[in-house]
Coordinates of C-alpha atoms and ligand atoms in Angstrom, one line a residue:
X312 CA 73.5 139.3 91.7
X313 CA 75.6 142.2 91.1
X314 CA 74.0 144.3 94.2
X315 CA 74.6 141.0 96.3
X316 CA 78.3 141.2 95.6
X317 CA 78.8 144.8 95.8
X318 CA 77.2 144.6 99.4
X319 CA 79.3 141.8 100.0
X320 CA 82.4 143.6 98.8
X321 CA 81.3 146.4 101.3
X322 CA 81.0 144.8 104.1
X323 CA 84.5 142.6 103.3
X324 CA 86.3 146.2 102.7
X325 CA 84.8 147.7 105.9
X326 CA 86.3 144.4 107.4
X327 CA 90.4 145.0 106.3
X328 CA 92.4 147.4 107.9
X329 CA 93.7 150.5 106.8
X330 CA 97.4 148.1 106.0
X331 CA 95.6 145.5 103.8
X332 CA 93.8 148.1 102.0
X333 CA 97.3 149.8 101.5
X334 CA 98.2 146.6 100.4
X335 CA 96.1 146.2 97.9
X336 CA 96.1 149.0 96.3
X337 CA 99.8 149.1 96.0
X338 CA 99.7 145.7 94.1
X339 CA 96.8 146.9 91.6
X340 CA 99.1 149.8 90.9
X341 CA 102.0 147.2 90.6
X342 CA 99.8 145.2 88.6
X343 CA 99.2 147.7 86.0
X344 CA 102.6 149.0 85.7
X345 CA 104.3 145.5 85.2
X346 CA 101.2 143.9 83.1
X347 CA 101.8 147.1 80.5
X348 CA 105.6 147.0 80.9
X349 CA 106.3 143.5 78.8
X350 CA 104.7 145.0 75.7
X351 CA 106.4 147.7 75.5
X352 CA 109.9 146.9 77.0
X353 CA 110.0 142.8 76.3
X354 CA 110.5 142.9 80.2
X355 CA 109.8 139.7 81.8
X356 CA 106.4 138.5 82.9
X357 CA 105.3 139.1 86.5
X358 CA 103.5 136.8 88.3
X359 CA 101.9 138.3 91.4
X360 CA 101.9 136.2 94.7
X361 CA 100.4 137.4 98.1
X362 CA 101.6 135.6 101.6
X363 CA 101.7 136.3 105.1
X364 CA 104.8 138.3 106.3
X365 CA 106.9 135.3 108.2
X366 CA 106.1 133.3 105.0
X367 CA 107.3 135.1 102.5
X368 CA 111.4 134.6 104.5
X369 CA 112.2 131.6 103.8
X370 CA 110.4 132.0 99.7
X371 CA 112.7 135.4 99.1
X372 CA 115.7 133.5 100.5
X373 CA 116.1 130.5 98.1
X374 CA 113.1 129.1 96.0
X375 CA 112.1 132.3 94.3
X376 CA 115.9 133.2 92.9
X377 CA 116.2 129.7 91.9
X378 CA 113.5 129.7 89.9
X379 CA 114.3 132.9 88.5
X380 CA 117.8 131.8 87.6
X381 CA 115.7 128.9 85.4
X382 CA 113.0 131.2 84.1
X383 CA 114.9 134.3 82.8
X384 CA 111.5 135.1 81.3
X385 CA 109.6 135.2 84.8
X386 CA 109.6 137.4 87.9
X387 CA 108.0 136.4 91.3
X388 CA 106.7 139.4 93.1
X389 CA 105.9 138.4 96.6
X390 CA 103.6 141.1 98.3
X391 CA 103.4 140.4 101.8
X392 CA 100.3 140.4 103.8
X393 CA 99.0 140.6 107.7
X394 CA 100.0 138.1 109.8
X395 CA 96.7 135.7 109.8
X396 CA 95.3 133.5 107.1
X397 CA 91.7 134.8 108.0
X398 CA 92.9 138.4 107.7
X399 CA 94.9 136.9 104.4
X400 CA 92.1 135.5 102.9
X401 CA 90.0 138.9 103.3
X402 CA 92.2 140.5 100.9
X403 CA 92.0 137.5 98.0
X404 CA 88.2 137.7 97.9
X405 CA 88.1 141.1 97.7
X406 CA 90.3 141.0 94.7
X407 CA 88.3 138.1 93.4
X408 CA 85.3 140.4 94.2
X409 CA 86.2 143.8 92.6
X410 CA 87.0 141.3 89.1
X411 CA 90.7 140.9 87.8
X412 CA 92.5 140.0 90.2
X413 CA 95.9 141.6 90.7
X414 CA 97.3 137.7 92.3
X415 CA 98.0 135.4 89.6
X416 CA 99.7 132.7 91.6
X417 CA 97.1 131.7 94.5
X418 CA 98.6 130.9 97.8
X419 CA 96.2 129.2 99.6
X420 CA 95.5 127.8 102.9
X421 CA 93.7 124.3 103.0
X422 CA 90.7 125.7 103.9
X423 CA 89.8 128.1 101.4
X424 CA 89.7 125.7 98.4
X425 CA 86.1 124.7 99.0
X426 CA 85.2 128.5 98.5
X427 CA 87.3 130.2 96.0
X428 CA 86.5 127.0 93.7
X429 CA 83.0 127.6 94.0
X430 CA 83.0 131.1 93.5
X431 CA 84.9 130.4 90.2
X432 CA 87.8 132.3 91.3
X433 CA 90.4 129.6 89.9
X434 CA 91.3 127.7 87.1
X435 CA 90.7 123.8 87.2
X436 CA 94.5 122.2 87.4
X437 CA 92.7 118.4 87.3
X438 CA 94.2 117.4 83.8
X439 CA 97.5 119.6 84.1
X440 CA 98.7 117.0 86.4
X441 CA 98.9 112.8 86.2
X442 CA 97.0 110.3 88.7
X443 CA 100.6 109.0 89.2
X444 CA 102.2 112.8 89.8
X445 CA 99.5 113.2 92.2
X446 CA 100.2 109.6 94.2
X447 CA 103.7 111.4 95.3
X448 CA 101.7 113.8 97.5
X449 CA 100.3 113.0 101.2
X450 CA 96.5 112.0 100.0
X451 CA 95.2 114.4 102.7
X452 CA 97.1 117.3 101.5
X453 CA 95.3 116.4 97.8
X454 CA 92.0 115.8 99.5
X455 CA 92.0 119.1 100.6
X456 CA 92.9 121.0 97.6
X457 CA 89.6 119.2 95.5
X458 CA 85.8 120.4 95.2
X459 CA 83.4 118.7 93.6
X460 CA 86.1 115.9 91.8
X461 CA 87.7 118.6 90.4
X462 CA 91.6 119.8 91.8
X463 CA 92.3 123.5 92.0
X464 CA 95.8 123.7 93.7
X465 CA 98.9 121.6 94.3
X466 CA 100.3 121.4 97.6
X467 CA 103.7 123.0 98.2
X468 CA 103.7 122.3 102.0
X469 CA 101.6 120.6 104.9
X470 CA 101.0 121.2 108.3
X471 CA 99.8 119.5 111.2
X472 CA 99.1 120.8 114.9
X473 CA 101.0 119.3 118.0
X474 CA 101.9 119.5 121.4
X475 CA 105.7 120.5 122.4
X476 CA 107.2 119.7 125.7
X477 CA 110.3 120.2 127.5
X478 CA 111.2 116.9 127.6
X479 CA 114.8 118.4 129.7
X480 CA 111.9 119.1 132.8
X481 CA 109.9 115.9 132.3
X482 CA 112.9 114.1 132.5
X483 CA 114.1 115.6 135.4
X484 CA 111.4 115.4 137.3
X485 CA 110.5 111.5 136.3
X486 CA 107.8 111.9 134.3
X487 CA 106.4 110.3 131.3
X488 CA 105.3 112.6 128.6
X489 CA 101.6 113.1 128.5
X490 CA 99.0 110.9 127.4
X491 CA 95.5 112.5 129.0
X492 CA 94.3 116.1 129.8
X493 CA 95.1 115.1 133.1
X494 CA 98.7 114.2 132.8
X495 CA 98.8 117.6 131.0
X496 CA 97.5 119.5 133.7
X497 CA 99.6 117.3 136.8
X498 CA 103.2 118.0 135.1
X499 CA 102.2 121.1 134.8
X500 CA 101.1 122.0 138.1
X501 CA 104.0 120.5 139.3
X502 CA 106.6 122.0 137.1
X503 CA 105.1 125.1 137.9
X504 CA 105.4 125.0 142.1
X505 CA 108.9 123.8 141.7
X506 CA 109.3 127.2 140.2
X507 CA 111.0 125.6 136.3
X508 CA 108.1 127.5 134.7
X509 CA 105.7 130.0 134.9
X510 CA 103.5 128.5 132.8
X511 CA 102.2 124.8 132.0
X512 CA 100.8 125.2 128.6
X513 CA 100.0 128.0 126.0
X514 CA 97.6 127.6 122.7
X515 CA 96.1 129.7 120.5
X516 CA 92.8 131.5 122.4
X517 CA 92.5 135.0 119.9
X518 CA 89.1 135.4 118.1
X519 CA 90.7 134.1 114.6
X520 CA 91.3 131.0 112.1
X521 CA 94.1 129.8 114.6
X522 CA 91.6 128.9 117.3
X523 CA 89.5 127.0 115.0
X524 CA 92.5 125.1 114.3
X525 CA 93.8 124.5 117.8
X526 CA 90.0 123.8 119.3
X527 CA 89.9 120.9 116.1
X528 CA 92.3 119.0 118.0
X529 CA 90.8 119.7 121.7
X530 CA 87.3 118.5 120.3
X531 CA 89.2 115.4 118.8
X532 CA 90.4 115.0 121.8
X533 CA 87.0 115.0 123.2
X534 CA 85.6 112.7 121.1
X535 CA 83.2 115.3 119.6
X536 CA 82.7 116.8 115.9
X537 CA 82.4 120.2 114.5
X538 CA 80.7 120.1 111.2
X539 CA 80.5 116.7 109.7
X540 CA 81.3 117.1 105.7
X541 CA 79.4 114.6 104.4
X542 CA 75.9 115.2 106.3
X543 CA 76.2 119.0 107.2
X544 CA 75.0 117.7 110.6
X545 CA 76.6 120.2 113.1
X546 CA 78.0 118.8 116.5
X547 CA 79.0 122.3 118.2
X548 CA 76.1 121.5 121.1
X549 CA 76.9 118.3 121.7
X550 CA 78.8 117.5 125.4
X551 CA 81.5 116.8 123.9
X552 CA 82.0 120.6 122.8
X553 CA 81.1 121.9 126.2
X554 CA 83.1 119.1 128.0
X555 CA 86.2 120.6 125.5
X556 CA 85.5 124.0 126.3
X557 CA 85.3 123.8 130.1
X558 CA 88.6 121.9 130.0
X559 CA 90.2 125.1 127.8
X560 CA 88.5 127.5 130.6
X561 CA 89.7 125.4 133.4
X562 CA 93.6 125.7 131.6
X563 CA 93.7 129.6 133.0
X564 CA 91.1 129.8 136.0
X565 CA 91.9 127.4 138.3
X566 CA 94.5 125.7 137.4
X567 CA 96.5 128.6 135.9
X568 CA 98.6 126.4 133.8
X569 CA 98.0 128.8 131.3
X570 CA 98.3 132.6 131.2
X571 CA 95.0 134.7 131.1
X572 CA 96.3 136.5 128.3
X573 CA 96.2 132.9 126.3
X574 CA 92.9 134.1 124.8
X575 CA 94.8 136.8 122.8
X576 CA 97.4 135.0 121.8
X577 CA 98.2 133.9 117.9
X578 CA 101.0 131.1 117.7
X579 CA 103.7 133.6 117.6
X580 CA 103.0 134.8 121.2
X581 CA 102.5 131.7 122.2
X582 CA 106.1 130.4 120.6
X583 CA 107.9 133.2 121.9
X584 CA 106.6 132.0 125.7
X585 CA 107.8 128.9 124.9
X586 CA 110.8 129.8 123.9
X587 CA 112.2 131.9 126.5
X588 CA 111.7 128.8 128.7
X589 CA 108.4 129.9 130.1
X590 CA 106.3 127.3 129.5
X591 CA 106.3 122.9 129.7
X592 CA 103.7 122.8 126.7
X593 CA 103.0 124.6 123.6
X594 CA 100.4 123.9 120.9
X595 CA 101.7 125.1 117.7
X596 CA 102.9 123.5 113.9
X597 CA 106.3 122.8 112.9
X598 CA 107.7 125.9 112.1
X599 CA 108.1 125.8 115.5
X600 CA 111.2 123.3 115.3
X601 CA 113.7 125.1 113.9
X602 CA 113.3 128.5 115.3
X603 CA 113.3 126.8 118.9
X604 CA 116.0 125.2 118.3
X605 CA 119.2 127.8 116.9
X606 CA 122.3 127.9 118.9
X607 CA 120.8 131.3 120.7
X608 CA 117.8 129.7 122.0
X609 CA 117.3 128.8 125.8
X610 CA 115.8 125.6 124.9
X611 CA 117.4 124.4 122.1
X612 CA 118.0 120.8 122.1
X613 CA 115.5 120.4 125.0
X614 CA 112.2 120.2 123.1
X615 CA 110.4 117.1 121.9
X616 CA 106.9 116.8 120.0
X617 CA 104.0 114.5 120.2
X618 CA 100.3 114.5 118.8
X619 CA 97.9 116.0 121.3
X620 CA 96.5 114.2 124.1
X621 CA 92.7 112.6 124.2
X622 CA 90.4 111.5 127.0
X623 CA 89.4 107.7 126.9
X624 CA 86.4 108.0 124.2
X625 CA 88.6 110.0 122.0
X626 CA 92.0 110.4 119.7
X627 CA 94.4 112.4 119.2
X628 CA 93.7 115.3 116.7
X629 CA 95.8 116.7 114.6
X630 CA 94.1 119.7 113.0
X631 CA 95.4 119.7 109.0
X632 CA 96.9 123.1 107.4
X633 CA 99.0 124.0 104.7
X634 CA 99.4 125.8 101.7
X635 CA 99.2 125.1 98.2
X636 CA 99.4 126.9 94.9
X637 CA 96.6 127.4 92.3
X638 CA 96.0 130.2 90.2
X639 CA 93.5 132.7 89.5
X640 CA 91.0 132.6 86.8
X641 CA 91.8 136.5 85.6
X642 CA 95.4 135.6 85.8
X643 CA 96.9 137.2 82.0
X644 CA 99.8 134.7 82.7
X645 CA 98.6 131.0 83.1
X646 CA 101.6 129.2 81.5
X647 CA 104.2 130.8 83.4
X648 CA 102.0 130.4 86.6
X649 CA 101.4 126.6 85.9
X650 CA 105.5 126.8 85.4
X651 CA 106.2 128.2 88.5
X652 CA 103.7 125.6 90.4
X653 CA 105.7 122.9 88.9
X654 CA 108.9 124.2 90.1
X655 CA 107.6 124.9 94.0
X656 CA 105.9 121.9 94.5
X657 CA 109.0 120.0 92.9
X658 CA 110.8 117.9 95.1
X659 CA 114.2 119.7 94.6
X660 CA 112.4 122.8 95.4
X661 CA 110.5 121.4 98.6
X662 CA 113.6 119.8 99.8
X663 CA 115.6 123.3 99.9
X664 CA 112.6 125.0 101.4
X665 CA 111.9 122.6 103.9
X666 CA 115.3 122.3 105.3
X667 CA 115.7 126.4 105.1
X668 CA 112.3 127.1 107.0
X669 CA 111.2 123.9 109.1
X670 CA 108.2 123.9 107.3
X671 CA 106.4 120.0 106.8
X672 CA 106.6 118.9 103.0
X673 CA 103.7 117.7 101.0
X674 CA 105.5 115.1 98.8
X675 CA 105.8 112.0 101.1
X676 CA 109.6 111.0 99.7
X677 CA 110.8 113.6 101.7
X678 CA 109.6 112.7 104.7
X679 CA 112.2 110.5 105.0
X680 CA 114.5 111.9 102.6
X681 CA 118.2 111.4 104.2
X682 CA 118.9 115.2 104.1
X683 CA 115.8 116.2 105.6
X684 CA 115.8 113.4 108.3
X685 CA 119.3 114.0 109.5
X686 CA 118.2 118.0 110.0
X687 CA 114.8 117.2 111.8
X688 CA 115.1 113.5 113.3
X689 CA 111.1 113.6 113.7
X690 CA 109.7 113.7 110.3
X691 CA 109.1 109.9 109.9
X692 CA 107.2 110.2 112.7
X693 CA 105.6 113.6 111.6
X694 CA 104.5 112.0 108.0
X695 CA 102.6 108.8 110.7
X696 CA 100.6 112.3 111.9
X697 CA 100.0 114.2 108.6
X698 CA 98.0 110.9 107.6
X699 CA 95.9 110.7 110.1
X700 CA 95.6 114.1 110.7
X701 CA 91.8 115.9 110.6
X702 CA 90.6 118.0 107.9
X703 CA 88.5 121.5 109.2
X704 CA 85.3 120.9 107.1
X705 CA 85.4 121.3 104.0
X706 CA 82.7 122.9 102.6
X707 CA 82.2 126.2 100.1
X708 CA 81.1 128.0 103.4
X709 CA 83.6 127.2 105.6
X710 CA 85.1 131.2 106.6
X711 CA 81.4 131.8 107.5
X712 CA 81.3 128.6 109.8
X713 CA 84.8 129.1 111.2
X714 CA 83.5 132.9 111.9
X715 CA 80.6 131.9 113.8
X716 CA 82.9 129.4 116.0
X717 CA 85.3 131.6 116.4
X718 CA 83.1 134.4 118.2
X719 CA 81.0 131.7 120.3
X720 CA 84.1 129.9 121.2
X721 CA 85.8 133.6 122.0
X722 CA 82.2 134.4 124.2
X723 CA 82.8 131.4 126.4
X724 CA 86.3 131.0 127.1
X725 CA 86.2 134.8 127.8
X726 CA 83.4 134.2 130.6
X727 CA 81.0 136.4 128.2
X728 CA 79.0 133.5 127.9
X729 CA 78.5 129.9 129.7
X730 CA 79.6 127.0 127.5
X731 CA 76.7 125.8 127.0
X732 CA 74.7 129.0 125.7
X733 CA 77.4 129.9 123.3
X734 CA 77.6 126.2 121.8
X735 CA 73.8 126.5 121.0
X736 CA 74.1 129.6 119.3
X737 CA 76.5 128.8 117.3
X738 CA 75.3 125.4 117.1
X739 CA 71.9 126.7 115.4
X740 CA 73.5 129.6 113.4
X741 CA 75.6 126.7 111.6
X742 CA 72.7 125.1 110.7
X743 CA 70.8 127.8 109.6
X744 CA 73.5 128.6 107.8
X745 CA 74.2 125.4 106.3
X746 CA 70.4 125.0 105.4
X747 CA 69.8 121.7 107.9
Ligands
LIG847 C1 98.8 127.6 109.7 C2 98.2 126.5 108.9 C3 96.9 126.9 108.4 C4 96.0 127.5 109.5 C5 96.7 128.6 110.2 C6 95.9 129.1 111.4 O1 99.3 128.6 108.8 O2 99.0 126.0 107.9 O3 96.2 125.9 107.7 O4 94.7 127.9 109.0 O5 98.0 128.2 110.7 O6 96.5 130.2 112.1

């Protein structure tokens, strides 16, 4: 057991870059340093809490010195982390791995729960929290934070993916905003030769987490399935997949509505397109909103939102993110942590940090909370999406299935590999992964 996990920890170190090892390291040394100071010094407790770079703005500007100001006896010491969940999620488990881990506050995208529950990682949070304090949350964003009946986090915000457009140049040019792949790729086209645009539509085509979270929707859109939860039964070689795969391929060769170098982009290269007017359509989550729309941006005021479009057998996919809070089993400081959760995933805390950053709330009240509402006039419509929006798989070896899709996905819409080959690899390395 112990040789399993030291070769695992090998081969996840080998993995990070130089920057997250950095990174680590500097917060073990933090670690020690603060966890020997209160005993000494009756300094406050610090509780240690790891997030991607762009995250951690909108926390330092206003949740974290509020709750401060209420806890005299706690400290939040954000450490920020590389710019992708996958990359993100590397570093946790090596902490987990090497024993106590130098995080006591969790943050955790919906789709590691399955896995760091297992693994034994975090504390069970089922009776710290009421049935009825639980109803006040999107039952999705819940769903996703359980294994096995038991709940290990608390959501602090959702996310859903969706399909911008400039509704200024639909408008313009008299047309409708899309409801097919077709319409997609016609307004495009034709936004394109009149010379608004130089692109139709940009997603998310790097090898990482992202495009498992952008192709969710396409296959949605499809009709087909990835990895079906309840059965294990794996639908990556189905037509469906291929059928959503050729319609990716066909986005930059021939169309060209989208630029080659789509299948390196991660959402912020594809927002920044967008947002110096160079593109009708954008896949991308909310955070989106409020960055494309400040008084310096080209488009401001000229951007509207709508789930993704579908083919006649299928629907429009939303893929489901977020982030919620748990905290680790090693964590020396469990009562403050379970304080500080309360306060996040408050409503007055939510509300502050939802209007500051754009981000999508996981309590439901504020979805149509008047403050909120008259700042982003589309989250009524937004909570409609977050309930119908599709869960990633959620099983305890879900980064090893989103791995292999990732590279087979990457293979293909790179031209490495035809559709279909790919699919069936990855189709049969699922399942022999998944035992079926
Ligand atoms: C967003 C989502 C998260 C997803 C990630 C992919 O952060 O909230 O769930 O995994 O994007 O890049």
């Amino acid at each position: 057991m112990l040789k399993l996990q030291v070769i695992k920890l090998k081969k996840i170190l080998q993995k990070l870059k130089f920057r997250a090892i950095a990174i680590f390291l500097a917060v073990v040394f933090g670690m020690v340093f603060f966890s020997t100071k209160p005993a000494q010094t009756q300094q406050p407790v610090t509780l240690n809490l790891l997030m991607t770079a762009p995250d951690a703005e909108p926390w330092k500007q206003g949740i974290i010195k509020d709750f401060e100001a209420k806890n005299p006896g706690i400290r939040i010491n954000i450490v920020e982390g590389p710019n992708a969940t996958n990359l993100l999620e590397d570093l946790y488990t090596s902490a987990f791995i090497l024993g106590d881990s130098p995080y006591d506050l969790i943050n955790m995208d919906v789709i590691w729960t399955p896995k760091f529950a297992a693994a034994g990682w975090l504390l069970d949070l089922t009776d710290k929290i009421t049935k009825e304090e639980l109803a006040a949350f999107s039952p999705k964003d819940v769903e996703g934070r359980r294994y096995k009946d038991k709940l290990y986090a608390i959501p602090m915000r959702s996310d859903v993916g969706m399909l911008y457009y400039r509704k200024d140049l639909l408008k313009e040019a008299g047309f409708n905003p899309p409801e097919s792949f077709e319409d997609l790729v016609k307004i495009s086209q034709s936004l394109q030769q009149k010379g608004k645009v130089d692109w139709g539509y940009v997603w998310q085509g790097k090898q990482y987490e992202g495009l498992a979270a952008m192709f969710v929707e396409i296959l949605e859109g499809f009709g087909g399935y990835w990895v079906n939860p309840e059965t294990l039964e794996v639908g990556l070689d189905k037509p469906e997949t291929v059928a959503a795969i050729e319609f990716l391929k066909t986005t930059i060769q021939p169309t060209k509505i989208s630029p080659p170098g789509v299948t390196t982009y991660q959402e912020e290269e594809t927002r920044r397109i967008f947002q110096n007017g160079n593109s009708v359509f954008l896949r991308n989550w909310p955070y989106v909103w409020p960055l494309a729309n400040t008084e310096s941006s080209v488009i401001n005021g000229k951007i509207a939102i709508k789930p993704m479009v579908h083919t006649k057998n299928g629907s429009s996919g939303a893929c489901l993110g977020g982030w919620a809070l748990g905290i680790s089993q090693s964590s020396k400081h469990p009562e403050a942590a379970w304080k500080a959760i309360q306060y996040f995933t408050s409503e007055e805390a939510q509300r502050k940090f939802v209007l500051e950053a754009g981000f999508v709330p996981s309590r439901r009240s504020l979805f149509l909370d008047p403050q909120i509402v008259a700042k982003y006039p589309h989250y009524p419509q937004l909570l409609k999406v977050v309930d119908q929006a599709v869960l990633r798989p959620p099983i305890a070896q879900y980064a090893q299935t989103s791995d292999i899709l990732q590279r087979y996905l990457s293979a293909a819409l790179t031209s490495r590999m035809t559709p279909e080959a790919a699919m069936k690899n990855a189709a049969s390395e699922t399942r022999q992964l998944l035992g079926r």
